[in-house]
C-alpha positions as YAML, in Angstrom:
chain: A
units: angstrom
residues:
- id: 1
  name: UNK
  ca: [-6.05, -17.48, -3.81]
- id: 2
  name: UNK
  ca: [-9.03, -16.71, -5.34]
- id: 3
  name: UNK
  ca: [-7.81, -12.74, -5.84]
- id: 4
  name: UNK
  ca: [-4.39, -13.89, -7.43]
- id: 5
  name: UNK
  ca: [-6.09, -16.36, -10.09]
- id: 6
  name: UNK
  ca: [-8.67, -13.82, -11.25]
- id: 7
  name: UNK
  ca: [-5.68, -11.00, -11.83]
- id: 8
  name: UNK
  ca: [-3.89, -13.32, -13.36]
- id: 9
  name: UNK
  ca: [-6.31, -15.71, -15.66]
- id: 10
  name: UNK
  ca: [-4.99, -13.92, -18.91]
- id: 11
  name: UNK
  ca: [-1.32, -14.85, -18.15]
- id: 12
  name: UNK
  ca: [-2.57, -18.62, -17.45]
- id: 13
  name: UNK
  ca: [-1.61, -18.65, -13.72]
- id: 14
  name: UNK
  ca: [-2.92, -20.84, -11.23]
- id: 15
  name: UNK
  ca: [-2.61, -20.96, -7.61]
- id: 16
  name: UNK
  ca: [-3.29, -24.02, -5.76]
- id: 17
  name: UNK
  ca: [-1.83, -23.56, -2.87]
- id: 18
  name: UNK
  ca: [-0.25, -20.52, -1.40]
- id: 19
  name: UNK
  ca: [2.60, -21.96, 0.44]
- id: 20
  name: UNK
  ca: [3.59, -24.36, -2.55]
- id: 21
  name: UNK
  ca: [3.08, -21.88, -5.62]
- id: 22
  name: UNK
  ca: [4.72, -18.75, -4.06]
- id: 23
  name: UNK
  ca: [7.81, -19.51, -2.33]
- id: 24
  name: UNK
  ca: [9.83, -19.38, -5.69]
- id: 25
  name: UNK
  ca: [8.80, -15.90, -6.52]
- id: 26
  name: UNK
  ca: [7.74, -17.03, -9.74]
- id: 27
  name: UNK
  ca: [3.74, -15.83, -9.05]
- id: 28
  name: UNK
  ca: [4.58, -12.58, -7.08]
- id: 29
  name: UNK
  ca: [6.39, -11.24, -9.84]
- id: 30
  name: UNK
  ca: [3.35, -11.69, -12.24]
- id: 31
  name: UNK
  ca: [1.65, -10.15, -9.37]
- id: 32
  name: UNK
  ca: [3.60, -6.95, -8.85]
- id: 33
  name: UNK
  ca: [4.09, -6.58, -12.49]
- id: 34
  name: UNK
  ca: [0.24, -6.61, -12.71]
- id: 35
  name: UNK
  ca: [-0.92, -4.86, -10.14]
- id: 36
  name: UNK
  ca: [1.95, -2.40, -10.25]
- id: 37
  name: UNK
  ca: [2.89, -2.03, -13.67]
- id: 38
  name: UNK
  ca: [6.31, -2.68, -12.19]
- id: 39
  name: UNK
  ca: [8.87, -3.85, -14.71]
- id: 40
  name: UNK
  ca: [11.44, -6.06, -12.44]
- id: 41
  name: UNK
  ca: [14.68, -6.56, -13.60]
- id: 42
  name: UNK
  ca: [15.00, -10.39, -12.66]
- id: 43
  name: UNK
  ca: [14.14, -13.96, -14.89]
- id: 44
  name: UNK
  ca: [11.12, -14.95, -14.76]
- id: 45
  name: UNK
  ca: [11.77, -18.95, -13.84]
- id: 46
  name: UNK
  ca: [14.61, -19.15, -11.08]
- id: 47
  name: UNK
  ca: [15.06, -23.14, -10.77]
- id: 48
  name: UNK
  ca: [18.03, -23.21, -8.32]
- id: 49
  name: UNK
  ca: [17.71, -22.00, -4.56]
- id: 50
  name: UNK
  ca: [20.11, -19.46, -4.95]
- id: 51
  name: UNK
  ca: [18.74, -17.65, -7.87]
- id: 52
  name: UNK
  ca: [15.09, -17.79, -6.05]
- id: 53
  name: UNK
  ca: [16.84, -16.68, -3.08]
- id: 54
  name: UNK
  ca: [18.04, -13.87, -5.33]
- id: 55
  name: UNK
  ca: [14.34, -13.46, -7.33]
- id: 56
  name: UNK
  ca: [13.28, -13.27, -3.79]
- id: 57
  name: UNK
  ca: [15.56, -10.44, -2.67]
- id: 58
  name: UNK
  ca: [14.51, -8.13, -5.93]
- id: 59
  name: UNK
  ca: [10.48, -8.70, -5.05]
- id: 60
  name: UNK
  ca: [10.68, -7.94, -1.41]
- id: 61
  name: UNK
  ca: [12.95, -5.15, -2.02]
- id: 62
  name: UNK
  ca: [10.13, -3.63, -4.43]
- id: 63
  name: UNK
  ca: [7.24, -4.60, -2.32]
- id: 64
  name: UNK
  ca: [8.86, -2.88, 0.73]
- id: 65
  name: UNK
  ca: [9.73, 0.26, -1.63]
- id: 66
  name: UNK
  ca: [6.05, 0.53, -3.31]
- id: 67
  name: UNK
  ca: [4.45, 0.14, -0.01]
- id: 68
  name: UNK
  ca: [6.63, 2.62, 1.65]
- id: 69
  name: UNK
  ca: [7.75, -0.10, 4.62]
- id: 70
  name: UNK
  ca: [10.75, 0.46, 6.73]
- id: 71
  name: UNK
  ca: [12.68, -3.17, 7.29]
- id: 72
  name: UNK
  ca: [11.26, -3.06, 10.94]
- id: 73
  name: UNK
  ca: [7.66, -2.98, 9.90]
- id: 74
  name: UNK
  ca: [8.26, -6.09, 7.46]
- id: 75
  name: UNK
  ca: [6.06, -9.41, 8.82]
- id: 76
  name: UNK
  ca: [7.83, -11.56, 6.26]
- id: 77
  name: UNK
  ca: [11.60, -12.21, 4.92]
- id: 78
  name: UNK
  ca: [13.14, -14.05, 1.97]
- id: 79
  name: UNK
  ca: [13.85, -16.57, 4.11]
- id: 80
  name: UNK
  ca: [10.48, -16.98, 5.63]
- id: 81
  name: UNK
  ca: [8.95, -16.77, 2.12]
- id: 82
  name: UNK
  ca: [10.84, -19.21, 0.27]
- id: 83
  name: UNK
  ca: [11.32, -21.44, 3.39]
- id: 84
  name: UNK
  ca: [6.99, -21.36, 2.60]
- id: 85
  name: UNK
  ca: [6.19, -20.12, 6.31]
- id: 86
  name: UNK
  ca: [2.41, -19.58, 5.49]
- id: 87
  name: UNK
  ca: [2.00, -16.73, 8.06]
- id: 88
  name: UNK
  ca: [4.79, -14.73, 6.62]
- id: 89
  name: UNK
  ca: [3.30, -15.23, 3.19]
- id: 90
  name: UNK
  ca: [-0.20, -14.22, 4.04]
- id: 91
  name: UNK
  ca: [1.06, -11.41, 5.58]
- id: 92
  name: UNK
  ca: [2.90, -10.56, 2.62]
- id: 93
  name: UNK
  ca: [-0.32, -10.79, 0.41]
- id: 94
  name: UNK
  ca: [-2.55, -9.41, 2.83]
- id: 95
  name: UNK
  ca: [-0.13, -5.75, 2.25]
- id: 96
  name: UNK
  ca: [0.16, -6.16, -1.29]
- id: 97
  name: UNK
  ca: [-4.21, -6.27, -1.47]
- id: 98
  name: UNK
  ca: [-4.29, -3.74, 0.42]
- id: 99
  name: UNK
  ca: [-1.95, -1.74, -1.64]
- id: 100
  name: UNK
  ca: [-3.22, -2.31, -4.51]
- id: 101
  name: UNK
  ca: [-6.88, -3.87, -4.60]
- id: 102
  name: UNK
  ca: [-8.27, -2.01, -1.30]
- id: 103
  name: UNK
  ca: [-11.50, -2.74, -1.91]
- id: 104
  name: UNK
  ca: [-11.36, -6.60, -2.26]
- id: 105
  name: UNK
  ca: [-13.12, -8.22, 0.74]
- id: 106
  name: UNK
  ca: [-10.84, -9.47, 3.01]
- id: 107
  name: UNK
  ca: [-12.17, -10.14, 6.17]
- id: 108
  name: UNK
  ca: [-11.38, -8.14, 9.75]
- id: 109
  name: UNK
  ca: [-10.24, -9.63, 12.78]
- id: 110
  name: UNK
  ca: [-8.25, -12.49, 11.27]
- id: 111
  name: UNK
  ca: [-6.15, -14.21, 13.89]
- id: 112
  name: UNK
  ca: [-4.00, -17.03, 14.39]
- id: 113
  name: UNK
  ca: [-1.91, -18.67, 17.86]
- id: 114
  name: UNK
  ca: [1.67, -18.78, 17.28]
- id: 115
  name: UNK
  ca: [3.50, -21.14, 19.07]
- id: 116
  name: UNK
  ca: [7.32, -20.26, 18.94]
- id: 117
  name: UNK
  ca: [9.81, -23.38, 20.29]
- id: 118
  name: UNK
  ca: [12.92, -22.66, 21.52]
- id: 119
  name: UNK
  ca: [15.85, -25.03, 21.94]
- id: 120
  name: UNK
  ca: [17.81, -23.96, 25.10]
- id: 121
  name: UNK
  ca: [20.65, -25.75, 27.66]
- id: 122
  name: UNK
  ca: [17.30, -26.55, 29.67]
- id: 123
  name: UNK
  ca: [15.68, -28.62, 26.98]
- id: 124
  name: UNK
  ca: [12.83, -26.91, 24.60]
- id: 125
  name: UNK
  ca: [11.26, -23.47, 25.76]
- id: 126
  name: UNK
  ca: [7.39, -22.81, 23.67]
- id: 127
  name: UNK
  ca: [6.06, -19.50, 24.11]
- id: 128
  name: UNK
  ca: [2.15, -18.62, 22.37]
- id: 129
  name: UNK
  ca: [1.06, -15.89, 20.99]
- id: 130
  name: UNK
  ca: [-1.80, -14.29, 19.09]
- id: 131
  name: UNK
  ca: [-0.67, -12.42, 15.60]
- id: 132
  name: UNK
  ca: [-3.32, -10.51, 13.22]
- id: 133
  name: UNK
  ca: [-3.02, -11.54, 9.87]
- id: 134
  name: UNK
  ca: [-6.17, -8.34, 8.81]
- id: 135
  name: UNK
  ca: [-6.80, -5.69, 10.99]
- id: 136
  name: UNK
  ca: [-8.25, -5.49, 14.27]
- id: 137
  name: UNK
  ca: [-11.57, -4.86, 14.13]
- id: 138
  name: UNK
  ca: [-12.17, -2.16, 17.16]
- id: 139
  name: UNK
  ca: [-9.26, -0.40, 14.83]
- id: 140
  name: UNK
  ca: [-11.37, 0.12, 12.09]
- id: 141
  name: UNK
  ca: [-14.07, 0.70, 13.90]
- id: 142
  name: UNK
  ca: [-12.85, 3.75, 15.73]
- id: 143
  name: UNK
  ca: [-11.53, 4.81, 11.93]
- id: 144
  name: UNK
  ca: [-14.62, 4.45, 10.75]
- id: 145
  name: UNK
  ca: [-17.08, 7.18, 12.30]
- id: 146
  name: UNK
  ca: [-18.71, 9.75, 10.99]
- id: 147
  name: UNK
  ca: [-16.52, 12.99, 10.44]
- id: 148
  name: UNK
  ca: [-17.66, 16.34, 9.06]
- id: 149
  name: UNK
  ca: [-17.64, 15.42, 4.83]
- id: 150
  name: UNK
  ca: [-19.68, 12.28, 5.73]
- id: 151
  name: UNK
  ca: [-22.18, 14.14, 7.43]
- id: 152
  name: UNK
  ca: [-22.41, 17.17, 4.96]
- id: 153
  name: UNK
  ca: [-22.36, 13.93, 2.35]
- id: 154
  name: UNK
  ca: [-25.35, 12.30, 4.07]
- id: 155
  name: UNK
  ca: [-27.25, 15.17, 5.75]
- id: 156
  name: UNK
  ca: [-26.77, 18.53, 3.47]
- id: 157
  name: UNK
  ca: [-25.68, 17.52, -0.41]
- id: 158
  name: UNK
  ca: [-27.10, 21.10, -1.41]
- id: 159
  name: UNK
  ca: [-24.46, 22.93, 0.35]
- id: 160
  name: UNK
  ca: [-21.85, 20.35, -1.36]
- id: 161
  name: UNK
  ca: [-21.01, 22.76, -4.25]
- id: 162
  name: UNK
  ca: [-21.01, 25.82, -1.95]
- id: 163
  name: UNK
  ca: [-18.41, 24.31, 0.11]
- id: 164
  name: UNK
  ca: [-16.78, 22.68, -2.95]
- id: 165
  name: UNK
  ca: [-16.47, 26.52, -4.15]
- id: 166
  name: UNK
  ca: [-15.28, 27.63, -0.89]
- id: 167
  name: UNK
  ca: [-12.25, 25.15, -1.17]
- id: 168
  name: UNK
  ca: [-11.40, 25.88, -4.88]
- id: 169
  name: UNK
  ca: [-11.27, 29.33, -4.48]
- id: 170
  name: UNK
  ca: [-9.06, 28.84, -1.17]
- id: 171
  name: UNK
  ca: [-6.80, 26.65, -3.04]
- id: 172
  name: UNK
  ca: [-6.57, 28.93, -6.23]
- id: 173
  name: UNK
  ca: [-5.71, 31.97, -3.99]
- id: 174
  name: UNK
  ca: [-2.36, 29.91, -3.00]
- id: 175
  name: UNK
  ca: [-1.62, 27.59, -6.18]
- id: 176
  name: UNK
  ca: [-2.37, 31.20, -8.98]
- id: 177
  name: UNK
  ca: [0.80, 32.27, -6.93]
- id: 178
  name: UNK
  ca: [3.15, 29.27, -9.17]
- id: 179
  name: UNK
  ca: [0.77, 30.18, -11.65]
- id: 180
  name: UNK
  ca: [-1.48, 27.12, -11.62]
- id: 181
  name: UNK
  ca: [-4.87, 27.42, -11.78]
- id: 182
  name: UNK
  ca: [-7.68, 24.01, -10.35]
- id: 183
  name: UNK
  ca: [-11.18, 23.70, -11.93]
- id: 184
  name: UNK
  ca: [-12.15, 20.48, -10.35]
- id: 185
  name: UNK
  ca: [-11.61, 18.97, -7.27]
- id: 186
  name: UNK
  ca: [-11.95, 15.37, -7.94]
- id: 187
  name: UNK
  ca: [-9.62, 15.14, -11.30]
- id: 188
  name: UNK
  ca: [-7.00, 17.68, -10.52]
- id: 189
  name: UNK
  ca: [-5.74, 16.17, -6.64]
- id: 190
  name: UNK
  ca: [-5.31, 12.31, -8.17]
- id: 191
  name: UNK
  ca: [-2.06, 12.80, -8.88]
- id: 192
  name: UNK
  ca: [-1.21, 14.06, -5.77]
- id: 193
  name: UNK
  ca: [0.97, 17.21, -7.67]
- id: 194
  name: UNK
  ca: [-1.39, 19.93, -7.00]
- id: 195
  name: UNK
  ca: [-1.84, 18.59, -2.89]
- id: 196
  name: UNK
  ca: [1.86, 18.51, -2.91]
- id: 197
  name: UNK
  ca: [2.31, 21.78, -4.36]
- id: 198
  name: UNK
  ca: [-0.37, 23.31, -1.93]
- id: 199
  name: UNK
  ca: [1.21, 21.80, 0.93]
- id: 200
  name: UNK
  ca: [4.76, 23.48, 0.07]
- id: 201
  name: UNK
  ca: [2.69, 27.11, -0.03]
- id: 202
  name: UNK
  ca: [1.04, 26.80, 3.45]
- id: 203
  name: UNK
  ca: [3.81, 25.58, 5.14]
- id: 204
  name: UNK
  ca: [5.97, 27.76, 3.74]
- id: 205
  name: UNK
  ca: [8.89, 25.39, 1.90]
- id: 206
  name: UNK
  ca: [9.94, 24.02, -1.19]
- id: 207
  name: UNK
  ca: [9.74, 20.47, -1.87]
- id: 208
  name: UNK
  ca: [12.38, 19.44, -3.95]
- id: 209
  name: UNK
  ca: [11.36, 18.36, -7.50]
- id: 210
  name: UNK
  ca: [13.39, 14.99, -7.23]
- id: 211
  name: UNK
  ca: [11.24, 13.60, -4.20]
- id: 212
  name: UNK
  ca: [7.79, 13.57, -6.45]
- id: 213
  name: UNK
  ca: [6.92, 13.51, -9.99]
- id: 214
  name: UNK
  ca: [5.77, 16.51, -11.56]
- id: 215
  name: UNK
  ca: [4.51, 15.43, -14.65]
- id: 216
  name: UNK
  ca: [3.33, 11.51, -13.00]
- id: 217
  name: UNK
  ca: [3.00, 9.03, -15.89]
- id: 218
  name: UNK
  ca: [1.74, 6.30, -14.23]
- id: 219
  name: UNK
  ca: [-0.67, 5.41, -11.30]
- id: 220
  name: UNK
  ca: [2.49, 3.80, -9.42]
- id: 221
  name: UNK
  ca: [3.71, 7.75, -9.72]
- id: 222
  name: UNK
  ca: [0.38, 9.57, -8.67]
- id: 223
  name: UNK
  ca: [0.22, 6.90, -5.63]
- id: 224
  name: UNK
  ca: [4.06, 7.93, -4.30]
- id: 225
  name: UNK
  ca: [2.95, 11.97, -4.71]
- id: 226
  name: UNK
  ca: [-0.36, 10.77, -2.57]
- id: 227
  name: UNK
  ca: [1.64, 8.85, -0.24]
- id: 228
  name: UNK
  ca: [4.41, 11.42, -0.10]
- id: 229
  name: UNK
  ca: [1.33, 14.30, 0.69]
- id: 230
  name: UNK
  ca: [0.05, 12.76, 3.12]
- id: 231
  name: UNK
  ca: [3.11, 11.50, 5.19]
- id: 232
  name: UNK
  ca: [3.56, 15.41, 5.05]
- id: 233
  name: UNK
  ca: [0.09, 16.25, 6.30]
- id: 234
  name: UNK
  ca: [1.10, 13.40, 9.19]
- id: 235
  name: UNK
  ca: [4.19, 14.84, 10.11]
- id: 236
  name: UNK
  ca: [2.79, 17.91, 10.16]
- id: 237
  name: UNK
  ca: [-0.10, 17.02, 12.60]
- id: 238
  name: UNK
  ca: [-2.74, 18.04, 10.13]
- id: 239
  name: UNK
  ca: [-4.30, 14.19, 9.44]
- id: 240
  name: UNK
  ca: [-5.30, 12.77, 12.43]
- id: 241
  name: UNK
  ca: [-7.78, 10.18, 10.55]
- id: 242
  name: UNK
  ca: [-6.51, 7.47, 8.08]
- id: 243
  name: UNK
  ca: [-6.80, 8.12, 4.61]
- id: 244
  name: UNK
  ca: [-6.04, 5.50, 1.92]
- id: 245
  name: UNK
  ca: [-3.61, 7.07, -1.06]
- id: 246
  name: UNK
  ca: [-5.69, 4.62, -3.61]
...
């Protein structure tokens, strides 16, 4: 709540209470057009149920594009959100932070019990279960140990530039062949154009120019090249760590 009011103090926004002030859609399209840039092609007040049902449809749609979800990995629905299921919603802004604002504090190991009831021909059937509403904490914990970079980070930083050399001149000998040239590490991979374009040399294939942007104009562009990169290194079996595209 806290996170939605401080992005959005300059439009004069003000959550009170997440399942009251979000159901309509009326907040998470501030939101996404904040965080995202995103310009959504809906009205900004939707009074009746079916235009918010509508509102709803266009957010989701965008959220679930932007964050590169299939409709099986979705915790939340139009439905859910607009019928205010708070679980559904927190779920819902717990994958937008992290999209977007991965460094804001949420904490790990956030659980609820879910009790599910169940009208059946012998009366009513409950079934409980625990859900995750952040992630697991052993998760990140086995993500988060030292590999190679954090040691050479913490134990040798004066053979940082020797191995930052190493890698330039490894990637230069593959990208001068499309006539590109990299000078720095850190500003040059943002975008994600150059890793893509690296990728396609190794492995030997062309990427086609309409899955990534070239010339990316905007961070929501340099964060689908990233994404895009490293769904490729995935697939390829080359990143078996998590890396976040931000």
């Amino acid at each position: 709540t806290e996170w939605i009011n401080r992005t959005l103090k300059e439009e004069h926004v003000v959550v009170k209470s997440l399942e009251e002030d979000l159901y309509d859609g009326l907040v998470l399209h501030h939101l996404l057009e904040n965080l995202g840039s995103l310009k959504l092609d809906v009205e900004k007040i939707a009074l009746t149920e079916k235009k918010q049902r509508q509102k709803l449809s266009v957010l989701l749609e965008a959220v679930a594009k932007c964050l590169q979800l299939e409709e099986s990995q979705l915790k939340w629905s139009v439905e859910s959100i607009l019928a205010k299921d708070l679980l559904s919603t927190l779920h819902l802004l717990v994958a937008i932070a992290k999209h977007f604002e991965p460094t804001l504090a949420l904490p790990a190991n956030v659980q609820v019990e879910t009790i599910t009831i169940e009208t059946t021909s012998r009366g009513l059937k409950t079934s409980n279960a625990v859900e995750y509403i952040t992630e697991n904490k052993e998760n990140i914990e086995a993500q988060s140990k030292d590999d190679a970079f954090d040691e050479l980070f913490s134990c040798a930083p004066d053979k940082l530039d020797a191995v930052k050399k190493a890698l330039l001149q490894f990637v230069d000998q593959h990208i001068g062949k499309l006539g590109l040239n990299v000078k720095d590490i850190e500003s040059q991979f943002s975008d994600g154009v150059i890793l893509l374009l690296l990728i396609g040399q190794l492995e030997g294939y062309f990427l086609n120019l309409r899955n990534f942007f070239l010339t990316p104009a905007s961070t929501m562009e340099m964060l689908h090249n990233v994404n895009l990169a490293l769904d490729l290194l995935a697939e390829g079996g080359l990143l078996n760590f998590p890396v976040k595209s931000e």
